[in-house]
PDB file of C-alpha atoms in Angstrom:
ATOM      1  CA  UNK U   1     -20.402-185.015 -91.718  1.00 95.00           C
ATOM      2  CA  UNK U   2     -22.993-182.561 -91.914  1.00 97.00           C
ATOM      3  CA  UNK U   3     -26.427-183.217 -92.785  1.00 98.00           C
ATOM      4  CA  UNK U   4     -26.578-183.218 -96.554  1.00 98.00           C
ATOM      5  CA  UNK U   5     -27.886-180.103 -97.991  1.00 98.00           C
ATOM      6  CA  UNK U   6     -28.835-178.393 -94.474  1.00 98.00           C
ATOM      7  CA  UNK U   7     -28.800-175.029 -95.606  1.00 97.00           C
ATOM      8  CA  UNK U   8     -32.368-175.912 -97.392  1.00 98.00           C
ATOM      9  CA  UNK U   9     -33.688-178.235 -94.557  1.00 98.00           C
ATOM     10  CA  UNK U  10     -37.141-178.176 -94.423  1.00 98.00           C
ATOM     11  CA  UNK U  11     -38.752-177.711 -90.662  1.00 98.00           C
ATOM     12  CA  UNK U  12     -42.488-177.736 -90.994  1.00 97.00           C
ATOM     13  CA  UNK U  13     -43.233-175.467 -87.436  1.00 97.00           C
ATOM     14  CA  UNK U  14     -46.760-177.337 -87.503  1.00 97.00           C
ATOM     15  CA  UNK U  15     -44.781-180.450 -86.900  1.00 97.00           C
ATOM     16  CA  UNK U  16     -43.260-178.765 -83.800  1.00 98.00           C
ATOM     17  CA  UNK U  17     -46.172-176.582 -82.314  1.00 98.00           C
ATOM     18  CA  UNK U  18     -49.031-179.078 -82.714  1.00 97.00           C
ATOM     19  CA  UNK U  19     -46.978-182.676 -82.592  1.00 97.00           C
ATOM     20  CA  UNK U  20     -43.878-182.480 -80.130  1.00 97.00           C
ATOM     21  CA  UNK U  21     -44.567-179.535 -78.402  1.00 98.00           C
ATOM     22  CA  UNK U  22     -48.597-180.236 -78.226  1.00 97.00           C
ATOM     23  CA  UNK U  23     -49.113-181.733 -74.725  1.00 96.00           C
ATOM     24  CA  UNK U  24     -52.875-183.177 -75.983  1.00 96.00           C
ATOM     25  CA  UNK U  25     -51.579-185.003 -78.799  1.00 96.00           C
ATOM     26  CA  UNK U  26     -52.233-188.802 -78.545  1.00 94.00           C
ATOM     27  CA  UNK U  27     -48.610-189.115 -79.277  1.00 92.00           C
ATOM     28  CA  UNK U  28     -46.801-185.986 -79.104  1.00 91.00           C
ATOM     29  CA  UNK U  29     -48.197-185.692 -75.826  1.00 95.00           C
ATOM     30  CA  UNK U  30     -44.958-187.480 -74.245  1.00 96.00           C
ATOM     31  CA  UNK U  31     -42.385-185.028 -75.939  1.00 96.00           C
ATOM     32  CA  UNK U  32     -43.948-181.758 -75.049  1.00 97.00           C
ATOM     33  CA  UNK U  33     -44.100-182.666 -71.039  1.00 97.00           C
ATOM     34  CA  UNK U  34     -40.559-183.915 -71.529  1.00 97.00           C
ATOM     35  CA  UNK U  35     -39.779-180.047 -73.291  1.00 97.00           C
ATOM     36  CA  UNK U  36     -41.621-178.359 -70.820  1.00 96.00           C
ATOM     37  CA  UNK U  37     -39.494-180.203 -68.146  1.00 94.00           C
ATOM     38  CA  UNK U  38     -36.234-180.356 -69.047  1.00 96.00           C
ATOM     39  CA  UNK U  39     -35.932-176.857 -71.109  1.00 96.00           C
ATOM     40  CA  UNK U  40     -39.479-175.152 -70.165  1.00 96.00           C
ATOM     41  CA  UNK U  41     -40.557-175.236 -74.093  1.00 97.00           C
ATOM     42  CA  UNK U  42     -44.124-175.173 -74.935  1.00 97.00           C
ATOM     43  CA  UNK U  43     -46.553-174.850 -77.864  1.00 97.00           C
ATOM     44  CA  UNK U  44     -45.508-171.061 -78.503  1.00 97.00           C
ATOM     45  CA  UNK U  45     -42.044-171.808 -78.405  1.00 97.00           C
ATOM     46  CA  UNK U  46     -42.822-173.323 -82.025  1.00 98.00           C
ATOM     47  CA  UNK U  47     -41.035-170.612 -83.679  1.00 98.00           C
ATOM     48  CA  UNK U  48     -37.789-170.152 -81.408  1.00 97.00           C
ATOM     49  CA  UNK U  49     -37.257-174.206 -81.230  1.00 98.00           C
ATOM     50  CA  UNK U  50     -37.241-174.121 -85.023  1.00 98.00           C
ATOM     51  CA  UNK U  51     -34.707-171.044 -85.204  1.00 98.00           C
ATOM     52  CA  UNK U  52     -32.552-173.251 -82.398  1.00 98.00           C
ATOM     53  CA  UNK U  53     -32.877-176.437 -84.510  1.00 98.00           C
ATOM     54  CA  UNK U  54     -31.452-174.781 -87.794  1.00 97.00           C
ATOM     55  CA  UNK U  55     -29.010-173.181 -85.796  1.00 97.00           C
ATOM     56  CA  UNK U  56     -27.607-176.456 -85.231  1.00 98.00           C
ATOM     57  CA  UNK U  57     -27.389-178.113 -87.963  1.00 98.00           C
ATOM     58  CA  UNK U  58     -24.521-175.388 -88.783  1.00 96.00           C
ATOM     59  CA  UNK U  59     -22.434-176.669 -86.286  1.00 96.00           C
ATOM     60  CA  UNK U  60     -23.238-180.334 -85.105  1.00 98.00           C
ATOM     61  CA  UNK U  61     -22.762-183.575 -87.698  1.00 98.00           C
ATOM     62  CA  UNK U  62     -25.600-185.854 -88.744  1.00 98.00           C
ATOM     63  CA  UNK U  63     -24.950-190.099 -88.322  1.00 98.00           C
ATOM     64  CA  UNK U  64     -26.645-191.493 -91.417  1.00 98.00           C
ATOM     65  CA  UNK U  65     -29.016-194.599 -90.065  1.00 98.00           C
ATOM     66  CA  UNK U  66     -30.610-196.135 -92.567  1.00 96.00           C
ATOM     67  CA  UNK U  67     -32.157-196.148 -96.076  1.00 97.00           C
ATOM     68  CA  UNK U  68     -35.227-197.894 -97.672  1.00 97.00           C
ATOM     69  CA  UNK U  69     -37.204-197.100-100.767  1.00 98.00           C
ATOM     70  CA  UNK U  70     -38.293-193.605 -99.057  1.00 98.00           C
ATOM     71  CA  UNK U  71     -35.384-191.960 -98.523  1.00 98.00           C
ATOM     72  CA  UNK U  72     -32.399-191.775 -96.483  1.00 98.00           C
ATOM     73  CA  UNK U  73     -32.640-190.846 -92.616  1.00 98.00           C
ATOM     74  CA  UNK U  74     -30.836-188.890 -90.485  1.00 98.00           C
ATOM     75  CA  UNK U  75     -30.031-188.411 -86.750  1.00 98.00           C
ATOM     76  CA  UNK U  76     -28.904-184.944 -85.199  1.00 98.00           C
ATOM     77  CA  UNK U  77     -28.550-184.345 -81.714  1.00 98.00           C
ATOM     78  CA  UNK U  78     -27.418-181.486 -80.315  1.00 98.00           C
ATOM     79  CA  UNK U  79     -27.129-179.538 -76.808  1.00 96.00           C
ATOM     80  CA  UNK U  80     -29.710-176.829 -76.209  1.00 97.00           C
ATOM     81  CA  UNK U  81     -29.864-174.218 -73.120  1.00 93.00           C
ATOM     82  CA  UNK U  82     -33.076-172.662 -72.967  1.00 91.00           C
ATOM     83  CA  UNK U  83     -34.402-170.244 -69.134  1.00 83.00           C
ATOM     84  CA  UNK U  84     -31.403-171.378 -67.490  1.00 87.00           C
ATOM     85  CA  UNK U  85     -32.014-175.430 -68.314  1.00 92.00           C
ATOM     86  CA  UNK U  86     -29.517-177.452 -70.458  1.00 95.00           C
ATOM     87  CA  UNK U  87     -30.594-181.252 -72.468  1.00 97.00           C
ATOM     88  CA  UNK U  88     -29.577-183.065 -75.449  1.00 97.00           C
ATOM     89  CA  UNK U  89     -32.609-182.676 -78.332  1.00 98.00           C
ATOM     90  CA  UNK U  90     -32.380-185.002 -80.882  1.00 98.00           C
ATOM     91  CA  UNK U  91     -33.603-184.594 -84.353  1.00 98.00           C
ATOM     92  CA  UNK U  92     -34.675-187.022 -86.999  1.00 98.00           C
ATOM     93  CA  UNK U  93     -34.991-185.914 -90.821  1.00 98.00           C
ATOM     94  CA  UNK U  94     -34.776-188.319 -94.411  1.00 98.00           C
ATOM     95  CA  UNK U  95     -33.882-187.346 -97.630  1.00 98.00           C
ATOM     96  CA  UNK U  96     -36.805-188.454-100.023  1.00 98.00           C
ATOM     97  CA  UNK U  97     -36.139-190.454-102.663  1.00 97.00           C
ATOM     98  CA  UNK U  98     -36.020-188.238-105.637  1.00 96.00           C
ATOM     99  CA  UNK U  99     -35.815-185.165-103.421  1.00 97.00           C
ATOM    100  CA  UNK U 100     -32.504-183.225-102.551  1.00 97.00           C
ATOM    101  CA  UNK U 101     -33.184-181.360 -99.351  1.00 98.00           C
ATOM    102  CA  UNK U 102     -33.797-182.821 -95.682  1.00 98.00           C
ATOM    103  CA  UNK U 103     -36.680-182.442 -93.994  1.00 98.00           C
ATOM    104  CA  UNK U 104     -37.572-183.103 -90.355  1.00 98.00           C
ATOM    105  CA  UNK U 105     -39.659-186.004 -89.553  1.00 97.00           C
ATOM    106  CA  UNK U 106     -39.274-185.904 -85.653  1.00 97.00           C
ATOM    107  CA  UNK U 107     -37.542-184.325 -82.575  1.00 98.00           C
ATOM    108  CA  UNK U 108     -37.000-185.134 -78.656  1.00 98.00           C
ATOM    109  CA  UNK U 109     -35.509-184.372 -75.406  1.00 98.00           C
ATOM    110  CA  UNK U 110     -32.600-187.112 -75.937  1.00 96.00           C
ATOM    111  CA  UNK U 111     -31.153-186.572 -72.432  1.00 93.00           C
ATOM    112  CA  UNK U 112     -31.365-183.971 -69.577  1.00 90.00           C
ATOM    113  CA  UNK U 113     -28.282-182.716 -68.179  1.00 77.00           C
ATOM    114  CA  UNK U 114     -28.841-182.010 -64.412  1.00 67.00           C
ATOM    115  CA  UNK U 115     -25.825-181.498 -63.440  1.00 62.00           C
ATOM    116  CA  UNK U 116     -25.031-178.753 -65.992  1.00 54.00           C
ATOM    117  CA  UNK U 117     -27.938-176.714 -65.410  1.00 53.00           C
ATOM    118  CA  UNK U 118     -26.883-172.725 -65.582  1.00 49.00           C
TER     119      UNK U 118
END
């Protein structure tokens, strides 16, 4: 199944550029040296990770893990080549309660594919 309502998905590229991809944040700090290492992302790759991220939800289903009185969340993982590098990125979203549209909470290098590098 598809994420619900993906064509409005909501990807905040703050949440990217200054949280997963930011190698000083207290915790983002451990995803952006993982995206620098496994597909050579970095803070002003913001814009082109988003792009890549929408992209997929076109094409790749979404495993509904849990609710609770905030919403509904979502996993989506998908495979992503970027300078000749190849991993699994995994993305996180919910459905608020009382809202319609997804929107991304999270996202992470999920699993490196060494073997399958271009």
């Amino acid at each position: 199944m598809k994420l619900p309502n993906y064509e409005n998905a909501e990807i905040a590229v703050e949440k990217l550029r200054d949280y997963c991809l930011n190698d000083e944040h207290p915790r983002g700090k451990h995803k952006a040296l993982v995206f620098k290492s496994a597909l050579n992302f970095e803070r002003e790759d913001s814009e082109i990770l988003k792009s890549i991220i929408y992209d997929a939800l076109n094409t790749n289903d979404a495993i509904e893990t849990f609710s609770d009185i905030y919403g509904i969340r979502y996993i989506v993982d998908f495979s992503c080549i970027n300078k000749d590098k190849q991993a699994i990125i995994r993305t996180i979203w919910i459905i608020k309660t009382n809202e319609n549209f997804p929107r991304l909470t999270t996202c992470y290098v999920k699993e490196v594919n060494y073997e399958q590098q271009i």
